[in-house]
mmCIF file of C-alpha atoms in Angstrom:
data_model
loop_
_atom_site.group_PDB
_atom_site.id
_atom_site.type_symbol
_atom_site.label_atom_id
_atom_site.label_comp_id
_atom_site.label_asym_id
_atom_site.label_seq_id
_atom_site.Cartn_x
_atom_site.Cartn_y
_atom_site.Cartn_z
ATOM 1 C CA GLN A 1 47.387 -58.812 -56.255
ATOM 2 C CA THR A 2 45.823 -55.208 -56.430
ATOM 3 C CA GLY A 3 43.869 -55.695 -59.254
ATOM 4 C CA GLU A 4 46.225 -53.749 -61.716
ATOM 5 C CA LYS A 5 47.438 -55.543 -65.040
ATOM 6 C CA VAL A 6 51.258 -56.191 -64.480
ATOM 7 C CA SER A 7 52.275 -58.464 -67.594
ATOM 8 C CA GLU A 8 50.425 -60.604 -70.063
ATOM 9 C CA MET A 9 50.172 -64.536 -70.634
ATOM 10 C CA ASP A 10 49.736 -66.742 -73.468
ATOM 11 C CA LEU A 11 47.155 -69.254 -72.883
ATOM 12 C CA ASN A 12 46.817 -72.685 -74.267
ATOM 13 C CA PRO A 13 44.134 -72.262 -77.188
ATOM 14 C CA LYS A 14 43.680 -76.331 -76.654
ATOM 15 C CA ILE A 15 42.165 -75.356 -73.100
ATOM 16 C CA PHE A 16 41.312 -71.824 -73.038
ATOM 17 C CA GLY A 17 40.434 -71.141 -76.923
ATOM 18 C CA ILE A 18 38.806 -74.285 -78.449
ATOM 19 C CA GLU A 19 36.519 -73.180 -81.601
ATOM 20 C CA LYS A 20 33.484 -74.963 -80.643
ATOM 21 C CA LEU A 21 31.578 -74.894 -77.665
ATOM 22 C CA ASP A 22 29.438 -77.954 -76.863
ATOM 23 C CA THR A 23 26.577 -76.780 -74.419
ATOM 24 C CA GLY A 24 25.032 -80.170 -74.736
ATOM 25 C CA LEU A 25 28.044 -81.903 -73.352
ATOM 26 C CA ILE A 26 28.401 -79.617 -70.568
ATOM 27 C CA HIS A 27 24.493 -80.454 -69.653
ATOM 28 C CA LEU A 28 25.207 -84.099 -69.725
ATOM 29 C CA VAL A 29 28.594 -83.890 -67.488
ATOM 30 C CA VAL A 30 26.511 -81.311 -64.954
ATOM 31 C CA ARG A 31 23.765 -84.182 -64.678
ATOM 32 C CA ALA A 32 26.320 -86.534 -64.299
ATOM 33 C CA GLN A 33 27.967 -84.693 -61.400
ATOM 34 C CA ARG A 34 24.858 -83.804 -59.794
ATOM 35 C CA ASN A 35 23.523 -87.806 -59.839
ATOM 36 C CA ASN A 36 27.028 -88.894 -58.321
ATOM 37 C CA LEU A 37 26.637 -86.743 -55.677
ATOM 38 C CA ARG A 38 22.886 -88.014 -54.910
ATOM 39 C CA ARG A 39 22.197 -90.583 -52.191
ATOM 40 C CA ALA A 40 19.082 -92.500 -51.694
ATOM 41 C CA ILE A 41 17.683 -91.465 -48.062
ATOM 42 C CA ALA A 42 13.910 -92.938 -48.557
ATOM 43 C CA HIS A 43 13.838 -96.314 -47.411
ATOM 44 C CA THR A 44 10.938 -98.425 -46.686
ATOM 45 C CA LYS A 45 10.781 -102.102 -45.027
ATOM 46 C CA ASN A 46 9.289 -105.093 -46.615
ATOM 47 C CA ARG A 47 7.550 -107.880 -44.928
ATOM 48 C CA GLY A 48 10.837 -109.827 -44.241
ATOM 49 C CA GLU A 49 12.292 -106.534 -42.278
ATOM 50 C CA VAL A 50 9.061 -105.347 -40.239
ATOM 51 C CA SER A 51 8.567 -106.158 -36.411
ATOM 52 C CA GLY A 52 6.178 -108.960 -35.825
ATOM 53 C CA THR A 53 5.720 -112.706 -35.073
ATOM 54 C CA GLY A 54 6.114 -115.028 -37.717
ATOM 55 C CA LYS A 55 3.048 -117.403 -36.161
ATOM 56 C CA LYS A 56 -0.065 -117.662 -38.404
ATOM 57 C CA PRO A 57 -2.726 -115.404 -37.198
ATOM 58 C CA TRP A 58 -5.096 -118.234 -36.882
ATOM 59 C CA LYS A 59 -5.990 -121.563 -38.397
ATOM 60 C CA GLN A 60 -6.298 -122.063 -41.982
ATOM 61 C CA LYS A 61 -9.708 -123.811 -41.947
ATOM 62 C CA GLY A 62 -12.905 -123.549 -40.124
ATOM 63 C CA THR A 63 -13.138 -119.786 -38.548
ATOM 64 C CA GLY A 64 -15.139 -118.487 -41.244
ATOM 65 C CA ARG A 65 -12.496 -115.734 -41.901
ATOM 66 C CA ALA A 66 -10.033 -115.227 -44.724
ATOM 67 C CA ARG A 67 -6.922 -117.018 -44.959
ATOM 68 C CA ALA A 68 -3.954 -115.763 -43.512
ATOM 69 C CA GLY A 69 -0.476 -116.494 -43.176
ATOM 70 C CA SER A 70 1.360 -113.597 -41.509
ATOM 71 C CA PHE A 71 1.101 -110.361 -39.108
ATOM 72 C CA ARG A 72 3.425 -108.913 -41.633
ATOM 73 C CA SER A 73 1.653 -109.236 -44.543
ATOM 74 C CA PRO A 74 1.606 -106.089 -47.057
ATOM 75 C CA LEU A 75 -2.237 -105.965 -46.841
ATOM 76 C CA TRP A 76 -2.487 -105.811 -42.969
ATOM 77 C CA ARG A 77 -1.844 -102.283 -40.930
ATOM 78 C CA HIS A 78 1.822 -102.641 -39.914
ATOM 79 C CA GLY A 79 2.521 -104.938 -42.222
ATOM 80 C CA GLY A 80 5.580 -104.580 -44.870
ATOM 81 C CA ILE A 81 5.394 -102.231 -47.880
ATOM 82 C CA THR A 82 5.226 -103.602 -51.312
ATOM 83 C CA PHE A 83 7.520 -101.654 -54.009
ATOM 84 C CA GLY A 84 8.417 -98.893 -51.845
ATOM 85 C CA PRO A 85 11.366 -96.892 -52.369
ATOM 86 C CA ARG A 86 14.668 -98.436 -51.127
ATOM 87 C CA ASN A 87 18.283 -96.891 -50.146
ATOM 88 C CA GLU A 88 19.901 -99.445 -52.293
ATOM 89 C CA ARG A 89 19.142 -97.401 -55.416
ATOM 90 C CA ASN A 90 21.922 -96.098 -57.407
ATOM 91 C CA PHE A 91 21.554 -92.994 -59.196
ATOM 92 C CA SER A 92 25.302 -92.439 -60.609
ATOM 93 C CA LEU A 93 25.882 -91.700 -64.321
ATOM 94 C CA LYS A 94 29.105 -92.687 -65.995
ATOM 95 C CA ILE A 95 31.025 -89.901 -68.143
ATOM 96 C CA ASN A 96 34.176 -90.752 -70.062
ATOM 97 C CA LYS A 97 37.294 -88.882 -69.395
ATOM 98 C CA SER A 98 37.426 -87.366 -72.945
ATOM 99 C CA ALA A 99 34.077 -85.863 -72.717
ATOM 100 C CA PHE A 100 34.865 -84.711 -69.084
ATOM 101 C CA ARG A 101 37.749 -83.080 -70.543
ATOM 102 C CA LYS A 102 36.259 -81.577 -73.331
ATOM 103 C CA ALA A 103 33.334 -79.834 -71.458
ATOM 104 C CA LEU A 104 35.903 -78.478 -69.148
ATOM 105 C CA PHE A 105 37.764 -76.895 -71.454
ATOM 106 C CA THR A 106 34.414 -75.585 -73.432
ATOM 107 C CA VAL A 107 33.715 -73.866 -69.892
ATOM 108 C CA LEU A 108 36.923 -72.493 -69.342
ATOM 109 C CA THR A 109 37.075 -71.299 -72.678
ATOM 110 C CA ASP A 110 33.540 -69.565 -72.154
ATOM 111 C CA LYS A 111 34.859 -67.915 -68.929
ATOM 112 C CA VAL A 112 37.734 -66.320 -71.154
ATOM 113 C CA ASN A 113 35.569 -65.098 -73.836
ATOM 114 C CA ASP A 114 33.374 -63.375 -71.273
ATOM 115 C CA LYS A 115 36.285 -61.778 -69.478
ATOM 116 C CA LYS A 116 35.115 -63.822 -66.111
ATOM 117 C CA LEU A 117 38.694 -65.101 -65.882
ATOM 118 C CA VAL A 118 41.640 -63.390 -64.189
ATOM 119 C CA ILE A 119 45.062 -64.942 -63.516
ATOM 120 C CA VAL A 120 46.911 -63.479 -60.467
ATOM 121 C CA ASP A 121 51.134 -64.471 -59.803
ATOM 122 C CA ASN A 122 50.087 -65.537 -56.320
ATOM 123 C CA LEU A 123 48.215 -65.436 -53.218
ATOM 124 C CA ASP A 124 51.100 -66.145 -50.372
ATOM 125 C CA ALA A 125 51.246 -62.879 -48.904
ATOM 126 C CA VAL A 126 47.484 -63.232 -47.675
ATOM 127 C CA GLN A 127 47.613 -63.958 -43.845
ATOM 128 C CA LYS A 128 44.359 -63.865 -42.586
ATOM 129 C CA THR A 129 40.505 -63.398 -43.710
ATOM 130 C CA LYS A 130 40.093 -60.174 -43.976
ATOM 131 C CA GLU A 131 43.396 -59.611 -46.230
ATOM 132 C CA LEU A 132 41.923 -62.122 -48.494
ATOM 133 C CA ALA A 133 38.789 -60.466 -48.545
ATOM 134 C CA THR A 134 40.235 -56.904 -49.275
ATOM 135 C CA LYS A 135 42.388 -58.799 -52.109
ATOM 136 C CA LEU A 136 39.648 -60.655 -53.885
ATOM 137 C CA ASN A 137 37.403 -57.515 -53.857
ATOM 138 C CA GLU A 138 39.989 -55.392 -55.423
ATOM 139 C CA LEU A 139 40.456 -58.054 -58.423
ATOM 140 C CA ALA A 140 36.599 -58.473 -58.678
ATOM 141 C CA SER A 141 35.939 -54.391 -58.821
ATOM 142 C CA LYS A 142 38.931 -53.798 -61.156
ATOM 143 C CA ASN A 143 37.971 -56.533 -63.421
ATOM 144 C CA ASN A 144 34.300 -56.592 -63.561
ATOM 145 C CA LEU A 145 34.083 -60.127 -61.955
ATOM 146 C CA GLY A 146 31.058 -61.175 -59.952
ATOM 147 C CA LYS A 147 30.420 -61.866 -56.289
ATOM 148 C CA LYS A 148 30.893 -65.413 -56.347
ATOM 149 C CA LEU A 149 34.200 -66.243 -56.644
ATOM 150 C CA LEU A 150 36.297 -69.538 -57.270
ATOM 151 C CA VAL A 151 40.115 -69.488 -56.770
ATOM 152 C CA ILE A 152 42.053 -72.067 -58.182
ATOM 153 C CA THR A 153 45.513 -72.679 -56.770
ATOM 154 C CA GLU A 154 48.292 -75.097 -57.968
ATOM 155 C CA GLN A 155 48.079 -77.407 -55.199
ATOM 156 C CA SER A 156 46.069 -77.816 -52.002
ATOM 157 C CA ASN A 157 46.358 -74.725 -49.793
ATOM 158 C CA SER A 158 45.154 -75.344 -46.130
ATOM 159 C CA ASN A 159 45.964 -71.735 -45.179
ATOM 160 C CA LEU A 160 43.863 -70.404 -48.111
ATOM 161 C CA HIS A 161 41.131 -72.889 -47.234
ATOM 162 C CA ARG A 162 41.213 -71.553 -43.775
ATOM 163 C CA PHE A 163 41.112 -67.777 -44.388
ATOM 164 C CA ALA A 164 38.176 -68.727 -47.094
ATOM 165 C CA SER A 165 36.291 -70.774 -44.666
ATOM 166 C CA ASN A 166 34.350 -67.525 -43.201
ATOM 167 C CA LEU A 167 33.575 -65.985 -46.835
ATOM 168 C CA PRO A 168 30.383 -67.558 -47.745
ATOM 169 C CA LYS A 169 30.663 -66.579 -51.738
ATOM 170 C CA VAL A 170 34.491 -67.542 -52.303
ATOM 171 C CA LYS A 171 35.800 -71.213 -53.131
ATOM 172 C CA ILE A 172 39.500 -72.551 -52.873
ATOM 173 C CA LEU A 173 39.958 -75.557 -55.206
ATOM 174 C CA PRO A 174 43.309 -77.152 -56.291
ATOM 175 C CA ALA A 175 43.968 -77.169 -60.161
ATOM 176 C CA THR A 176 43.815 -81.330 -60.094
ATOM 177 C CA GLN A 177 40.218 -81.158 -58.631
ATOM 178 C CA LEU A 178 38.180 -78.811 -60.894
ATOM 179 C CA ASN A 179 34.537 -79.998 -61.687
ATOM 180 C CA ILE A 180 31.908 -78.010 -63.927
ATOM 181 C CA ILE A 181 29.486 -77.039 -61.615
ATOM 182 C CA ASP A 182 32.095 -75.165 -59.581
ATOM 183 C CA LEU A 183 33.385 -73.560 -62.599
ATOM 184 C CA LEU A 184 30.129 -72.569 -64.089
ATOM 185 C CA ASP A 185 28.797 -71.347 -60.626
ATOM 186 C CA ASN A 186 31.565 -68.829 -59.996
ATOM 187 C CA ASP A 187 34.023 -66.287 -61.802
ATOM 188 C CA LEU A 188 37.854 -67.717 -61.773
ATOM 189 C CA ILE A 189 40.955 -66.207 -60.205
ATOM 190 C CA ILE A 190 43.466 -68.469 -61.259
ATOM 191 C CA THR A 191 47.052 -68.676 -59.646
ATOM 192 C CA LYS A 192 50.030 -68.454 -62.612
ATOM 193 C CA ASP A 193 51.378 -71.773 -61.575
ATOM 194 C CA ALA A 194 47.804 -73.422 -61.622
ATOM 195 C CA VAL A 195 47.476 -72.637 -65.186
ATOM 196 C CA SER A 196 50.595 -74.900 -65.985
ATOM 197 C CA VAL A 197 49.216 -77.966 -63.564
ATOM 198 C CA ILE A 198 45.535 -77.570 -65.374
ATOM 199 C CA GLU A 199 47.598 -78.122 -68.693
ATOM 200 C CA LYS A 200 49.692 -81.579 -67.054
ATOM 201 C CA THR A 201 46.353 -82.461 -65.575
ATOM 202 C CA TYR A 202 43.812 -82.483 -67.994
ATOM 203 C CA LEU A 203 45.373 -82.089 -71.548
ATOM 204 C CA LYS A 204 46.696 -85.184 -73.156
#
């Protein structure tokens, strides 16, 4: 936890050492993840939803005016909108589990190759935000990690989440909830127990 090397650990080559890095697959998974987070907000009302009476504006014949059947016609001011954006639109994309796993292993392998992944024994001794920030800074500076860090734990840790909530460039994730965007955007600090959880969760 001081950033010093204390032991070595063999990583599963099926997860952290795959031979072919498929960047195109990573692009597809990132696109799907972003689309699945997207929510349609823009929404217009059609002629059946805008306010207004259903009464015919004037009689059909004899006035010399054009025929009109509704105050809510799209041709009229304050009428309904034709073919406008609706909030029922679904942007989600489907990604197969096997494709997601392969993309996940590709990113983890790339992090190992770039030396942007560090494994620590645990972070149980941390008791407040300042201690967590100090330990992460030591780990990052002694291992050439960037400022944005993703800490992967073996299970959801409410204390670490609370301590990291005031650290804008630190994110805590359990090993069972990994996603491609967070892995790409941050350098990784993984607890020793989380490595085995990753194997059990994502490796068939």
